[in-house]
mmCIF file of C-alpha atoms in Angstrom:
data_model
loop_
_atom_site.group_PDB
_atom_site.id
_atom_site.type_symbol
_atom_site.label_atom_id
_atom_site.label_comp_id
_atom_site.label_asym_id
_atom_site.label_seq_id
_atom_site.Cartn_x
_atom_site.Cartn_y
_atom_site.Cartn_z
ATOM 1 C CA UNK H 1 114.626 118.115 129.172
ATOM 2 C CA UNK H 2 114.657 117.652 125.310
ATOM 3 C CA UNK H 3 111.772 119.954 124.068
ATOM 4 C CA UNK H 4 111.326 122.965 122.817
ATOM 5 C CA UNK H 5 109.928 125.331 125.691
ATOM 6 C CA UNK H 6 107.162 127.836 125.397
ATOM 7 C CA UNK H 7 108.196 131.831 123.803
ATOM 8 C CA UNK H 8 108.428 134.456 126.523
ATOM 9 C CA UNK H 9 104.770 134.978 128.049
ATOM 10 C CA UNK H 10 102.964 137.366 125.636
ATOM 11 C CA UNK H 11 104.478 137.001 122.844
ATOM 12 C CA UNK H 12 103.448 133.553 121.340
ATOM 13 C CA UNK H 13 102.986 134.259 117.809
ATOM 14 C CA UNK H 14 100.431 131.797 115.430
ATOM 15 C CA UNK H 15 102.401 130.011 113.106
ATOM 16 C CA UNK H 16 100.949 130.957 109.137
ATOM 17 C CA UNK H 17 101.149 127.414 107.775
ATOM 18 C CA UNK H 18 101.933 124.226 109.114
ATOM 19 C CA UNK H 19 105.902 124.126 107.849
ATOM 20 C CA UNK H 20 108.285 125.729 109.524
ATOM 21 C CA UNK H 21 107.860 129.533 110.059
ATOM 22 C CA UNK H 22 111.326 130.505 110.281
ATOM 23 C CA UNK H 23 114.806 129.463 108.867
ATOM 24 C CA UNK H 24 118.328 129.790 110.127
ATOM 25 C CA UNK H 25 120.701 130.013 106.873
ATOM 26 C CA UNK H 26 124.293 130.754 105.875
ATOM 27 C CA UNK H 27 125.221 134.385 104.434
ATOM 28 C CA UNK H 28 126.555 133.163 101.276
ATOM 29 C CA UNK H 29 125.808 136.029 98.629
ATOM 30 C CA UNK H 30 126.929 139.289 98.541
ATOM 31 C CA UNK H 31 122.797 140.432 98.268
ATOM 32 C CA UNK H 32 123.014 138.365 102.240
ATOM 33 C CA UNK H 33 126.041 139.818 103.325
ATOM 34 C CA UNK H 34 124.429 143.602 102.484
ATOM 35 C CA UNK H 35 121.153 142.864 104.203
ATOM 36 C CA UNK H 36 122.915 141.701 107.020
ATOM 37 C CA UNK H 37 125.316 145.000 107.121
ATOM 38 C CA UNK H 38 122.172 146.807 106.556
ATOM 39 C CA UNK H 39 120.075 145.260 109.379
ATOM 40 C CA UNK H 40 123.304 145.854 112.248
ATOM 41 C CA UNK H 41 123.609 149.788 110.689
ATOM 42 C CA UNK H 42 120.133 150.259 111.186
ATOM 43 C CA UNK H 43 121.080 149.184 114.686
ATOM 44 C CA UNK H 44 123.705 151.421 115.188
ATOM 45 C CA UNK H 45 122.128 154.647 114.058
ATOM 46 C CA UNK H 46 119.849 153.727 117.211
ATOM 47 C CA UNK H 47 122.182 153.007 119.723
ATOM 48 C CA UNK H 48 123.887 156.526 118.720
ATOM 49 C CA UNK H 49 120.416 158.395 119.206
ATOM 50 C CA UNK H 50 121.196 156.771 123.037
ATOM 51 C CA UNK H 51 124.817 157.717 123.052
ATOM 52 C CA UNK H 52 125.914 154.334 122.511
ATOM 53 C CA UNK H 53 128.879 153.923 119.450
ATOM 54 C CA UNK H 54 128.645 150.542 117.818
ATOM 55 C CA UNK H 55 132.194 149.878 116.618
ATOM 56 C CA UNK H 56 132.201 149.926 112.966
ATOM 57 C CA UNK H 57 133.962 146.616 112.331
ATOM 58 C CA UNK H 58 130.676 145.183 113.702
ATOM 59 C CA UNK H 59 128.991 146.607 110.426
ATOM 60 C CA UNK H 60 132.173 145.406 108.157
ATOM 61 C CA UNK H 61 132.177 142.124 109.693
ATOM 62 C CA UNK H 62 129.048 141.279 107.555
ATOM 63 C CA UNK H 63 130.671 142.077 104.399
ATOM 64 C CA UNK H 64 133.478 139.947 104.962
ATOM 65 C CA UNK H 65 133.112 136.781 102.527
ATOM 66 C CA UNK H 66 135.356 134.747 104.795
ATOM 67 C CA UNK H 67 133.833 135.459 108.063
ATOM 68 C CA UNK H 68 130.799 132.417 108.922
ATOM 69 C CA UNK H 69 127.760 134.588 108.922
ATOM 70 C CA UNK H 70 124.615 133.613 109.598
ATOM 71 C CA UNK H 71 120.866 134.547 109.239
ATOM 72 C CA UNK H 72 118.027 134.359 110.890
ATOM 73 C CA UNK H 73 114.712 134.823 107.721
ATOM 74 C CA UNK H 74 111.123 134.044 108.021
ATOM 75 C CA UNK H 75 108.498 134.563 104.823
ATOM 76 C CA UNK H 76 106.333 137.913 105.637
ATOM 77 C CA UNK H 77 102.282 138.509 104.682
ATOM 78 C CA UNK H 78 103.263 139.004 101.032
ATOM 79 C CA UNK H 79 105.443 135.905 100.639
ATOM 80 C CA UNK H 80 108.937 138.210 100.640
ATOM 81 C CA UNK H 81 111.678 136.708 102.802
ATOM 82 C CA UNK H 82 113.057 139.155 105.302
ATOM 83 C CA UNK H 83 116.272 138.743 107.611
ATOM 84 C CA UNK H 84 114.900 139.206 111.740
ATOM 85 C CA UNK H 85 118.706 138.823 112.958
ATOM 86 C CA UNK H 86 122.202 137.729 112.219
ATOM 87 C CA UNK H 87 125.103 136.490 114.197
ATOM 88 C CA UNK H 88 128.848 134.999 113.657
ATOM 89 C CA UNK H 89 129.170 131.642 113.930
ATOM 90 C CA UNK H 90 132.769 130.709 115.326
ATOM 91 C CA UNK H 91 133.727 127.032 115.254
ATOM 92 C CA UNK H 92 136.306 127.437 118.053
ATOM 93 C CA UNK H 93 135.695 129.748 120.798
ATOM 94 C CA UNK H 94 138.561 132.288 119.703
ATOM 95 C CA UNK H 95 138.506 134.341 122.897
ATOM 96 C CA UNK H 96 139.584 131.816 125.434
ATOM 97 C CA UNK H 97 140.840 128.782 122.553
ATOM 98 C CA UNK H 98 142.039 126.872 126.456
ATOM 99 C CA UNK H 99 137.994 126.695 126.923
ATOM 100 C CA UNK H 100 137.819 123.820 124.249
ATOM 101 C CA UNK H 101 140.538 121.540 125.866
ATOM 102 C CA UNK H 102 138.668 121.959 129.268
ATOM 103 C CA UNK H 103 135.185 121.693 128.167
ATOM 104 C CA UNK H 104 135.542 120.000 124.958
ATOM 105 C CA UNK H 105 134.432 120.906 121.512
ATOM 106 C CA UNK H 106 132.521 124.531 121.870
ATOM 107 C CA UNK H 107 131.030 127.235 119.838
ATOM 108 C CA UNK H 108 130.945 130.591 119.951
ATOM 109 C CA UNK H 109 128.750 133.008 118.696
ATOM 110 C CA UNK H 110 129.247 136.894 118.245
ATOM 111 C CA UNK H 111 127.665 140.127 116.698
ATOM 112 C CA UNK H 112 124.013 139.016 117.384
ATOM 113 C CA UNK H 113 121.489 141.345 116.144
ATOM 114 C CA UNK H 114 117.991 141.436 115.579
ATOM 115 C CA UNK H 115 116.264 144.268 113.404
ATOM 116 C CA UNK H 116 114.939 147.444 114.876
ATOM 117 C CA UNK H 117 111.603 147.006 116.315
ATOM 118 C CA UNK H 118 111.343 143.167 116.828
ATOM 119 C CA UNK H 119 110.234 141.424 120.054
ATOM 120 C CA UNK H 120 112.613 139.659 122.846
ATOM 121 C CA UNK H 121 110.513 136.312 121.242
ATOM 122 C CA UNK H 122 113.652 136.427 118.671
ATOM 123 C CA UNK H 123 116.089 136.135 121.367
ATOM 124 C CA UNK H 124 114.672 133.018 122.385
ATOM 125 C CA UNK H 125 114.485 131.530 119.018
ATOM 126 C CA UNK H 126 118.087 131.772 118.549
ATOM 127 C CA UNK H 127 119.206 130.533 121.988
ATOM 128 C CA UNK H 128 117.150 127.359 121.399
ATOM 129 C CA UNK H 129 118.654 126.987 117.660
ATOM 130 C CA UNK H 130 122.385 127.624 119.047
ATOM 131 C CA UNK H 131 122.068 125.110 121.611
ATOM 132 C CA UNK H 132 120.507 122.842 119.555
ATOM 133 C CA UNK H 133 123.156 123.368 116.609
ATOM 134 C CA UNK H 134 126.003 123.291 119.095
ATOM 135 C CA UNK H 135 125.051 119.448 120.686
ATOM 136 C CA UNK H 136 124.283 118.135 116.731
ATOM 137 C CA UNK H 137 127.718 119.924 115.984
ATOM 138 C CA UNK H 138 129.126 117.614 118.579
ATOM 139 C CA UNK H 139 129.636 120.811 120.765
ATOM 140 C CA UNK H 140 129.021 120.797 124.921
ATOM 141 C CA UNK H 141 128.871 124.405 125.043
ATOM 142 C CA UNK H 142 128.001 127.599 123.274
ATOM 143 C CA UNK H 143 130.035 130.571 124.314
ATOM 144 C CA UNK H 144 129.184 134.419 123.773
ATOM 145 C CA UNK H 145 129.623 138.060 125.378
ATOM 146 C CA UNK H 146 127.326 140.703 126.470
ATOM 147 C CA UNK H 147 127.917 144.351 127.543
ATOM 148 C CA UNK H 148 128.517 144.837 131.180
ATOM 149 C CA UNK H 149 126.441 146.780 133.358
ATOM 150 C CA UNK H 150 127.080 150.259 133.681
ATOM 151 C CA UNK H 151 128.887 151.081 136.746
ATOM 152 C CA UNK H 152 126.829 151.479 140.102
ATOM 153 C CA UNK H 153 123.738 149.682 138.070
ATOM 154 C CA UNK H 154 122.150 147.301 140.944
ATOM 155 C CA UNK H 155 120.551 145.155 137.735
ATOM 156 C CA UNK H 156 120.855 144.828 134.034
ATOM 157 C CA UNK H 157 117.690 144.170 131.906
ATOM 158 C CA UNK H 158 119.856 142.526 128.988
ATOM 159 C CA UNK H 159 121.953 139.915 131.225
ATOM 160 C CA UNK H 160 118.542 139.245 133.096
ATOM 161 C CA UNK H 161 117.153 138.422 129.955
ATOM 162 C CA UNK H 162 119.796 136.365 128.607
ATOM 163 C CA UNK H 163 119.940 134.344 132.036
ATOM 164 C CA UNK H 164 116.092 134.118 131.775
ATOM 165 C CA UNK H 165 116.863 131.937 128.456
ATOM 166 C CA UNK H 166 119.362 129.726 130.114
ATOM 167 C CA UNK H 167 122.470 131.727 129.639
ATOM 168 C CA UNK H 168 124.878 131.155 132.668
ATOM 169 C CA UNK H 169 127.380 134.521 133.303
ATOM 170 C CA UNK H 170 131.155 132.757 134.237
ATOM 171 C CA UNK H 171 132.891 136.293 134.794
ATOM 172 C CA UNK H 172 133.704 139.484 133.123
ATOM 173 C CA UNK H 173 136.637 140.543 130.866
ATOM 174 C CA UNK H 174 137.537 142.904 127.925
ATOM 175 C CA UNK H 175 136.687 142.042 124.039
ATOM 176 C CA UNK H 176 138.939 142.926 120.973
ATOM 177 C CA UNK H 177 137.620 146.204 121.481
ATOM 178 C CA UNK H 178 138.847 147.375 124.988
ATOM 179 C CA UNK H 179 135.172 146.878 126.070
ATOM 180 C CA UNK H 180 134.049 145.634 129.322
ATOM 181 C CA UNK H 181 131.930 142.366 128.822
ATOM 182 C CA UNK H 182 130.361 139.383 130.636
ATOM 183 C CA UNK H 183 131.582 136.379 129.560
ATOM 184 C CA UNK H 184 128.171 133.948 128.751
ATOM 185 C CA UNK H 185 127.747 129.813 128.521
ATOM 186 C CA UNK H 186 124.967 127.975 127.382
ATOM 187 C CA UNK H 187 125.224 124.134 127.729
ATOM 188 C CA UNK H 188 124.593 122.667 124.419
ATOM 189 C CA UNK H 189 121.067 120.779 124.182
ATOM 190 C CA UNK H 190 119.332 118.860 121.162
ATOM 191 C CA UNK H 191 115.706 119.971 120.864
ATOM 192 C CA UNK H 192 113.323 117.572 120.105
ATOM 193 C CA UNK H 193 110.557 119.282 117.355
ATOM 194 C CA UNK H 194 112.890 122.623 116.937
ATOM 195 C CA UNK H 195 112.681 121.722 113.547
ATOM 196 C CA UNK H 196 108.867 122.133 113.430
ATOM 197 C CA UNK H 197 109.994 125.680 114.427
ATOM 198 C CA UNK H 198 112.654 126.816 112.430
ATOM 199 C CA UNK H 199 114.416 125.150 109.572
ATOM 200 C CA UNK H 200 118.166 125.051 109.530
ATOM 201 C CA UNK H 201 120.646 125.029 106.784
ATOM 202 C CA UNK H 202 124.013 125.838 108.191
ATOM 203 C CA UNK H 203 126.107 122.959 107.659
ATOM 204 C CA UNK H 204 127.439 121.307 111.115
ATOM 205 C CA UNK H 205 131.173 121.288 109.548
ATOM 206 C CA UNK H 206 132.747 124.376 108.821
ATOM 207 C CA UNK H 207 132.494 125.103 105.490
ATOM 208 C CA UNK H 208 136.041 125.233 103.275
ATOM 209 C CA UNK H 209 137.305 128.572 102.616
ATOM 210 C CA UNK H 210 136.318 129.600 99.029
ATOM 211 C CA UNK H 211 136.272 132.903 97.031
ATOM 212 C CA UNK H 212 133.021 134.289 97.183
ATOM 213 C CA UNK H 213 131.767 132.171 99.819
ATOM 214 C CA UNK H 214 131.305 132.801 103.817
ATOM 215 C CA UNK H 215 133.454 130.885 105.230
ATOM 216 C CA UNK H 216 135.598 130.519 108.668
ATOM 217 C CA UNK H 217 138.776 132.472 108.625
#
């Protein structure tokens, strides 16, 4: 199936005028790369009121002008543009680089974040986008990570989201940071009318390193 599919039940929001409502862009300024560090700090300072520590190079990542940053904005009441979420873009799954030459050409995606107090409707958006990015990229797949469960948990709310969207868990293993993770796939899909839903401007070649610029390291 080529379509866009309906938001998660309850939380289908009216679009405010007939163009697209919400935009997937590059971090290219340093005003974008602050907002963005802004946004995942704001995050952080509420994981730690749970007891969770975000790794500060999560936070730094953003202000990097060489890492591939991008955003996800929609126009608010007053006209203003505000950033919902943000996520690294990788070109080659960096992880597991042996992935590509089994699957093909992949993507990978990392240090997703939404702002405080959104809706799980923002999730969705960028699961369609990245599979829809990843098969005009000329990708087949879209590879991320999630937290594991804690241990003795009999379910976990996040990865039954995330499979709920069409995420497929392939197996568990530690990130950059010693963590325990579930490895995550998502087959790469063109969606017919996406663009009805959210306009996108990140290029589908990597852009060329450049001072002052996000850009792939």
């Amino acid at each position: 199936m080529n379509t866009t599919t309906a938001p998660p039940a309850g939380d289908q929001d009216e679009h405010r005028s007939a163009g697209p409502q919400y935009e997937m862009r590059p971090l290219i300024t340093d005003a974008d790369r602050a907002t963005a560090a802004a946004l995942v700090d704001d995050r952080a300072r509420q994981f730690a009121a749970c007891g969770i520590t975000l790794p500060h190079r999560h936070i730094a990542a953003y202000r990097d002008a060489w890492a591939e940053g991008v955003g996800l904005y929609e126009d608010d009441a007053a006209g203003e543009e505000r950033l919902l979420g943000c996520l690294m873009l990788h070109r080659r799954h960096e992880q597991h680089p042996r992935i590509e030459d089994e699957d093909g050409p992949c993507l990978g995606i990392s240090l997703f974040y939404t702002a405080v107090g959104l809706s799980e409707r923002y999730g969705w958006l960028i699961t369609l986008w990245a599979s829809d990015f990843a098969a005009r990229a000329g990708a087949t797949r879209v590879y991320a990570e999630a937290p594991s469960p804690a241990s003795g948990a009999a379910t976990d709310p996040l990865l039954d989201y995330l499979q709920s969207l069409g995420w497929l868990v392939t197996g568990t293993g530690s990130n950059r940071d010693g963590e325990l993770v579930e490895r995550l796939r998502l087959n790469a899909q063109e969606r017919d009318g996406l663009s009805g839903l959210i306009t996108c401007a990140v290029p589908l070649d990597a852009p060329r390193p450049a001072h002052g610029i996000g850009a792939l390291r």
